[in-house]
PDB file of C-alpha atoms in Angstrom:
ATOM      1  CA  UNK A 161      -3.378  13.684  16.963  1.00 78.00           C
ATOM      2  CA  UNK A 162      -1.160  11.641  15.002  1.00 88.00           C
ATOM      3  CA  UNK A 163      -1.308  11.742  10.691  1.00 90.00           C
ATOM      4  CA  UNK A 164      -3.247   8.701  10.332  1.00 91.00           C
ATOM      5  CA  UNK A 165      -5.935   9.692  13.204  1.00 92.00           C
ATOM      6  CA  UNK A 166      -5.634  13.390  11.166  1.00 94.00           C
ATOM      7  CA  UNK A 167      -6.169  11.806   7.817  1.00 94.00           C
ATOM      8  CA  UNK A 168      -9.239   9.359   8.922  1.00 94.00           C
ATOM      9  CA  UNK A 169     -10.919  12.767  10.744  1.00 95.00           C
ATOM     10  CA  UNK A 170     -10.685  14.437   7.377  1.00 96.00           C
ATOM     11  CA  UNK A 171     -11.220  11.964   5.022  1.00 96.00           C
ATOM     12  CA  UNK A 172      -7.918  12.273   3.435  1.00 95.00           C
ATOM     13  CA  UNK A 173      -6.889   8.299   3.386  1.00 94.00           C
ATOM     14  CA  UNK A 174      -5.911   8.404  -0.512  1.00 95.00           C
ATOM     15  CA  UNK A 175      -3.397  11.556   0.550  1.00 94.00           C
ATOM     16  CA  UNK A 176      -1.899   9.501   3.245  1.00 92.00           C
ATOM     17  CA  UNK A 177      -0.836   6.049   1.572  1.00 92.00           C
ATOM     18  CA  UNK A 178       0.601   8.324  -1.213  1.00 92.00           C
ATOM     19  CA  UNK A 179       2.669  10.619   1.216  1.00 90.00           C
ATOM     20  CA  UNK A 180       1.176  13.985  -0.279  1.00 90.00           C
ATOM     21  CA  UNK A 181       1.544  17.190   1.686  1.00 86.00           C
ATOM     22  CA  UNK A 182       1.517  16.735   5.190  1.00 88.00           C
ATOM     23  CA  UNK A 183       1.492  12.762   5.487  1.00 81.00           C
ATOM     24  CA  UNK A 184       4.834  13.134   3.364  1.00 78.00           C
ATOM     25  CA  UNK A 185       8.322  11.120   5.298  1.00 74.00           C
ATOM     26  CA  UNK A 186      11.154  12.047   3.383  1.00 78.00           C
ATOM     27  CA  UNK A 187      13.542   9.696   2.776  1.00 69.00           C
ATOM     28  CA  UNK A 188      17.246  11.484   3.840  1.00 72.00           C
ATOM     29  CA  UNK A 189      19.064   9.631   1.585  1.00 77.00           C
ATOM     30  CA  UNK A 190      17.066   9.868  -2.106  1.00 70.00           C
ATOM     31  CA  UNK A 191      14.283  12.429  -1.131  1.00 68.00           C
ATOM     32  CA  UNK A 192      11.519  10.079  -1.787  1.00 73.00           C
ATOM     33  CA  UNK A 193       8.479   9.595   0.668  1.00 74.00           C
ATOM     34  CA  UNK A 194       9.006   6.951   3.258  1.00 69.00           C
ATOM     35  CA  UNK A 195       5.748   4.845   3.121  1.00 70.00           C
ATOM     36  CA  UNK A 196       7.106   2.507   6.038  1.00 74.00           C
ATOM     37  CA  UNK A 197       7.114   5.102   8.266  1.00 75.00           C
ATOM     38  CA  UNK A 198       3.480   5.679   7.468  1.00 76.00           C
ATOM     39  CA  UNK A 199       2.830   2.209   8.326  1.00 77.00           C
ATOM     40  CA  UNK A 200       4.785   1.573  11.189  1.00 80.00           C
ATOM     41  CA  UNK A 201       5.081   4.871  12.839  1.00 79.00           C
ATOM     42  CA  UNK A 202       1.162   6.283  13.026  1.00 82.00           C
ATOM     43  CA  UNK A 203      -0.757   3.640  11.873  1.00 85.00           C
ATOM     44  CA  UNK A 204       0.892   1.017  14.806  1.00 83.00           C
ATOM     45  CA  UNK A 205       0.620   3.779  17.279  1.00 84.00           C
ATOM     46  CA  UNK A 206      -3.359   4.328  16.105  1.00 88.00           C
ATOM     47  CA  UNK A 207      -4.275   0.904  16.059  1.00 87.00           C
ATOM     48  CA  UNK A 208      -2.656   0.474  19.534  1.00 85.00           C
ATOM     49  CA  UNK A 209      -4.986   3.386  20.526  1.00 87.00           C
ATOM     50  CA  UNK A 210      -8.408   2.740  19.221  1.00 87.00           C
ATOM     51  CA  UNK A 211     -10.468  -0.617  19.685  1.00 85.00           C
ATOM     52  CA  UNK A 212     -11.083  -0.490  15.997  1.00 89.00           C
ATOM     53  CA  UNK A 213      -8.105   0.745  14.874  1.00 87.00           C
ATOM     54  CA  UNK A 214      -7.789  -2.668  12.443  1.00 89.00           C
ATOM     55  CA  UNK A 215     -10.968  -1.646  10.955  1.00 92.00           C
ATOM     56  CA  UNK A 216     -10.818   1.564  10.244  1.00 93.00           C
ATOM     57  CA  UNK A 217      -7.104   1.003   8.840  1.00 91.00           C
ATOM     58  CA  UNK A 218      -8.551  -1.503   6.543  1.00 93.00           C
ATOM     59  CA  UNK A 219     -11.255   0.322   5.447  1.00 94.00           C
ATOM     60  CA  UNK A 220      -8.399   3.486   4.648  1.00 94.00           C
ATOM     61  CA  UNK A 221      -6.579   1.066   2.666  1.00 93.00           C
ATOM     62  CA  UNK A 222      -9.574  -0.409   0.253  1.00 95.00           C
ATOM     63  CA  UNK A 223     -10.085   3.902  -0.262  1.00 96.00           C
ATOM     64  CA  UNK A 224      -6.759   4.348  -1.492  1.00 96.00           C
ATOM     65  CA  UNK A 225      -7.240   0.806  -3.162  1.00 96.00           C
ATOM     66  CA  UNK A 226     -10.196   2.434  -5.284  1.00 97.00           C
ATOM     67  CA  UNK A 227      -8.362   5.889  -5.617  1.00 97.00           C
ATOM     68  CA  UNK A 228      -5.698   4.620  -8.026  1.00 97.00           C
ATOM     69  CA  UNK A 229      -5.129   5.717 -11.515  1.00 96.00           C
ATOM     70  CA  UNK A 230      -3.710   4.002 -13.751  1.00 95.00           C
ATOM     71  CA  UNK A 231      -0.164   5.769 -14.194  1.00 94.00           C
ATOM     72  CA  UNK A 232       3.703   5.120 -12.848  1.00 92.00           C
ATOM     73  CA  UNK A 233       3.103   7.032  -9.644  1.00 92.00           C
ATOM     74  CA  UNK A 234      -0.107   5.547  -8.541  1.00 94.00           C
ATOM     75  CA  UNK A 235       1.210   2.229  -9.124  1.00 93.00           C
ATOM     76  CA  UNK A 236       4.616   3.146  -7.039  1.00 90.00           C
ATOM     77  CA  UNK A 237       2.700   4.048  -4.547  1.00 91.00           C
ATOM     78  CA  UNK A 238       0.764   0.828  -4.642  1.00 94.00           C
ATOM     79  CA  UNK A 239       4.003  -1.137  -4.729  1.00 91.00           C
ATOM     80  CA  UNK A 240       5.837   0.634  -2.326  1.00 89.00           C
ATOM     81  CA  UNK A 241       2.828   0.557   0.465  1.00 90.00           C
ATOM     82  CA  UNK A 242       2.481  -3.427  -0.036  1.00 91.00           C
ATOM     83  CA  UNK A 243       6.266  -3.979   0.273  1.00 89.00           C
ATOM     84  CA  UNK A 244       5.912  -1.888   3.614  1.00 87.00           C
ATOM     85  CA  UNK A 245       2.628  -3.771   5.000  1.00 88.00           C
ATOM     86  CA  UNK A 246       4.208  -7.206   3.830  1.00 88.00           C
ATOM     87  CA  UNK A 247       7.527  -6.499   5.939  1.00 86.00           C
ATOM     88  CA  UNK A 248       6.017  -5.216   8.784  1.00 85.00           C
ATOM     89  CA  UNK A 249       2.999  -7.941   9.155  1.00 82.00           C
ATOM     90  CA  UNK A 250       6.525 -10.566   8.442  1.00 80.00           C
ATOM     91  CA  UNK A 251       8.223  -9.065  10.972  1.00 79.00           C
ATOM     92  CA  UNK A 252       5.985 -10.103  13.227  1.00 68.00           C
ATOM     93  CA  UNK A 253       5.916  -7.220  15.635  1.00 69.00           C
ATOM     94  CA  UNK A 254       3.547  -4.888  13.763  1.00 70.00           C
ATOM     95  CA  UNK A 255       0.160  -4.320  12.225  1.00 77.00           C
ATOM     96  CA  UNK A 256      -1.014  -7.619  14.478  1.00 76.00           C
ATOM     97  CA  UNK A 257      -4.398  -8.260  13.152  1.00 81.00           C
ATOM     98  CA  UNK A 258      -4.407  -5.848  10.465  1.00 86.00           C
ATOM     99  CA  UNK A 259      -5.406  -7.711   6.946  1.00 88.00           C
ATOM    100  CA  UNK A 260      -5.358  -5.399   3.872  1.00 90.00           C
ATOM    101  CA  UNK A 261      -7.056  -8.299   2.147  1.00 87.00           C
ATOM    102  CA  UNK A 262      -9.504  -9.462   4.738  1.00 88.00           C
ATOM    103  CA  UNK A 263     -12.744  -8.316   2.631  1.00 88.00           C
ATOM    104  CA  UNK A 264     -12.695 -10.440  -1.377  1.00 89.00           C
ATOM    105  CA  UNK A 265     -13.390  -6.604  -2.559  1.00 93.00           C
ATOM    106  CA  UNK A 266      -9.946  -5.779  -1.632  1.00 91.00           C
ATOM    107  CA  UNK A 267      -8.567  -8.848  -2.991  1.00 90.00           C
ATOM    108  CA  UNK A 268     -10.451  -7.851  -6.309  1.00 93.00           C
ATOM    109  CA  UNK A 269     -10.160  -4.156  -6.579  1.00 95.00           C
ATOM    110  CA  UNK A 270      -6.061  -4.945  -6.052  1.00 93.00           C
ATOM    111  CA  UNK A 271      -6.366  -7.740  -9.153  1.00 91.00           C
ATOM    112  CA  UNK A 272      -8.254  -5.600 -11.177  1.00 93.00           C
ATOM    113  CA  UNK A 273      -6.071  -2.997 -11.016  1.00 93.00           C
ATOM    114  CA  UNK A 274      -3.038  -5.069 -11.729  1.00 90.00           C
ATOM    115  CA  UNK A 275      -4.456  -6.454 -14.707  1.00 88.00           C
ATOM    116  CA  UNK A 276      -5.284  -3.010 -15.753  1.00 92.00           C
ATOM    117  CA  UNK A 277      -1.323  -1.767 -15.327  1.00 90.00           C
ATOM    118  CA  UNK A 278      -0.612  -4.846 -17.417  1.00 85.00           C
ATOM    119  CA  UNK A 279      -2.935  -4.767 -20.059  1.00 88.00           C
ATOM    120  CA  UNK A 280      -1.592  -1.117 -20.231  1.00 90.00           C
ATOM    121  CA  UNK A 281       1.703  -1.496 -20.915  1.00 82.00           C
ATOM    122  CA  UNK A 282       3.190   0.074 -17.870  1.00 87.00           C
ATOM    123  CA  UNK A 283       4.312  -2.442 -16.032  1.00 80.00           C
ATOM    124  CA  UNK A 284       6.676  -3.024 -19.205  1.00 83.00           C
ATOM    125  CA  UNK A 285       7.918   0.109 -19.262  1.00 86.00           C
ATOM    126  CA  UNK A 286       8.551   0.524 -15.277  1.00 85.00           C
ATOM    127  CA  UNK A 287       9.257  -3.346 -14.919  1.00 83.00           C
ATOM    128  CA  UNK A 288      13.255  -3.150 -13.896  1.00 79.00           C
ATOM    129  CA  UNK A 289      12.403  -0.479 -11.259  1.00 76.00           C
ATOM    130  CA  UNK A 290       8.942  -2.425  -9.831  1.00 83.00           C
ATOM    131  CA  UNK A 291      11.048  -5.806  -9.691  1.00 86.00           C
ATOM    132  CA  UNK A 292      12.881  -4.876  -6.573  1.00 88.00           C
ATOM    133  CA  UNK A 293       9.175  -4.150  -5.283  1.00 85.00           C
ATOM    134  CA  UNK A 294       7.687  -7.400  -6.210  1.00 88.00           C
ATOM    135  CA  UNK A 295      11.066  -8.785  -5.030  1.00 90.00           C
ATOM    136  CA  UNK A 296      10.667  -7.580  -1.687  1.00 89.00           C
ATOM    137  CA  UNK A 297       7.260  -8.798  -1.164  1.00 90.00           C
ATOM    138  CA  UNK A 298       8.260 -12.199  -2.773  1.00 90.00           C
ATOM    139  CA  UNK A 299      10.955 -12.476   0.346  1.00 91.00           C
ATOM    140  CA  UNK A 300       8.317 -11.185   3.267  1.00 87.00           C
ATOM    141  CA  UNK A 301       5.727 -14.115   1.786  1.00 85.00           C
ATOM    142  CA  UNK A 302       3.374 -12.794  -0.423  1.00 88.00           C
ATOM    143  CA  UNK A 303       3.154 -13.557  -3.855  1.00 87.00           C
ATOM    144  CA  UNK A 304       0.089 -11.491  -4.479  1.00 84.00           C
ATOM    145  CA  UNK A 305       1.403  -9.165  -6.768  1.00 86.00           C
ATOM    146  CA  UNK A 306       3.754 -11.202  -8.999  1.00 84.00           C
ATOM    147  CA  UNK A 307       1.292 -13.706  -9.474  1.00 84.00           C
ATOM    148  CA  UNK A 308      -1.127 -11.482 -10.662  1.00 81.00           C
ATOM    149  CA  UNK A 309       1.301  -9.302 -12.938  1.00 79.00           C
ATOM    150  CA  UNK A 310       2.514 -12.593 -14.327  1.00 79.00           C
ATOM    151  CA  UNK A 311      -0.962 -14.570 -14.991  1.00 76.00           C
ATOM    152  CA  UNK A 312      -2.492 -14.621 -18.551  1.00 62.00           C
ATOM    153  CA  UNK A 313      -5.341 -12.732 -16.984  1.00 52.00           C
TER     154      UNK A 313
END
């Protein structure tokens, strides 16, 4: 049983997009958790595996979507989970009919909670280290984020 088929069984889909405990990839070179690998290692290999593997890695997503606090790490995680699922679905060769944003409640939850980090101040105080982030996604097509972190709301 792979981490993502582990972390759907137990309910534990907020845990895994934030790389706590056993869902945790670390990074050799800085120590950090690898949320990439998450995506492209044991989600690919569960969605190859299971007829509604799209679904169910949707559904995972919009959990962790409604999980988040408002704080730095929450909204790392955030960041660094859409900067892997842009690359990967740009690439092309992963996540193929996956759509974090299929359902409009995703879409909202995800604007909501950006407008909440910006009417907060945090974003302001994390911006030079979230660019590269926002950056990233930019380059792998979606605009998502920036244009929500940089409306009038």
């Amino acid at each position: 049983m792979n981490t993502f088929e582990f972390a759907v069984k137990n309910g534990e889909m907020s845990s895994f997009f934030r790389g706590e405990g056993k869902y945790f990839i670390r990074c050799p070179d800085w120590g950090i958790h690898l949320h990439g690998a998450n995506l492209s290692g044991a989600i690919e290999s569960y969605i190859k595996e299971n007829n509604y593997g799209n679904q169910v890695l949707e559904s995972g997503f919009l959990i962790f979507l409604k999980s988040l606090k408002v704080d730095k790490e929450d909204f790392e995680h955030l960041l660094a989970n859409l900067a892997a699922y842009f690359a990967i679905k740009n690439d092309k060769s992963g996540l193929s009919g996956v759509n974090f944003f299929r359902s409009s409640e995703s879409v909202q939850i995800l604007k909501s909670y950006l407008k909440e980090v910006r009417k907060s101040g945090l974003y302001a105080s994390v911006q030079p280290e979230m660019k590269a982030y926002i950056d990233y996604m930019v380059e792998n097509g979606s605009n998502l984020v920036r244009d929500v972190l940089d409306s009038d709301y």
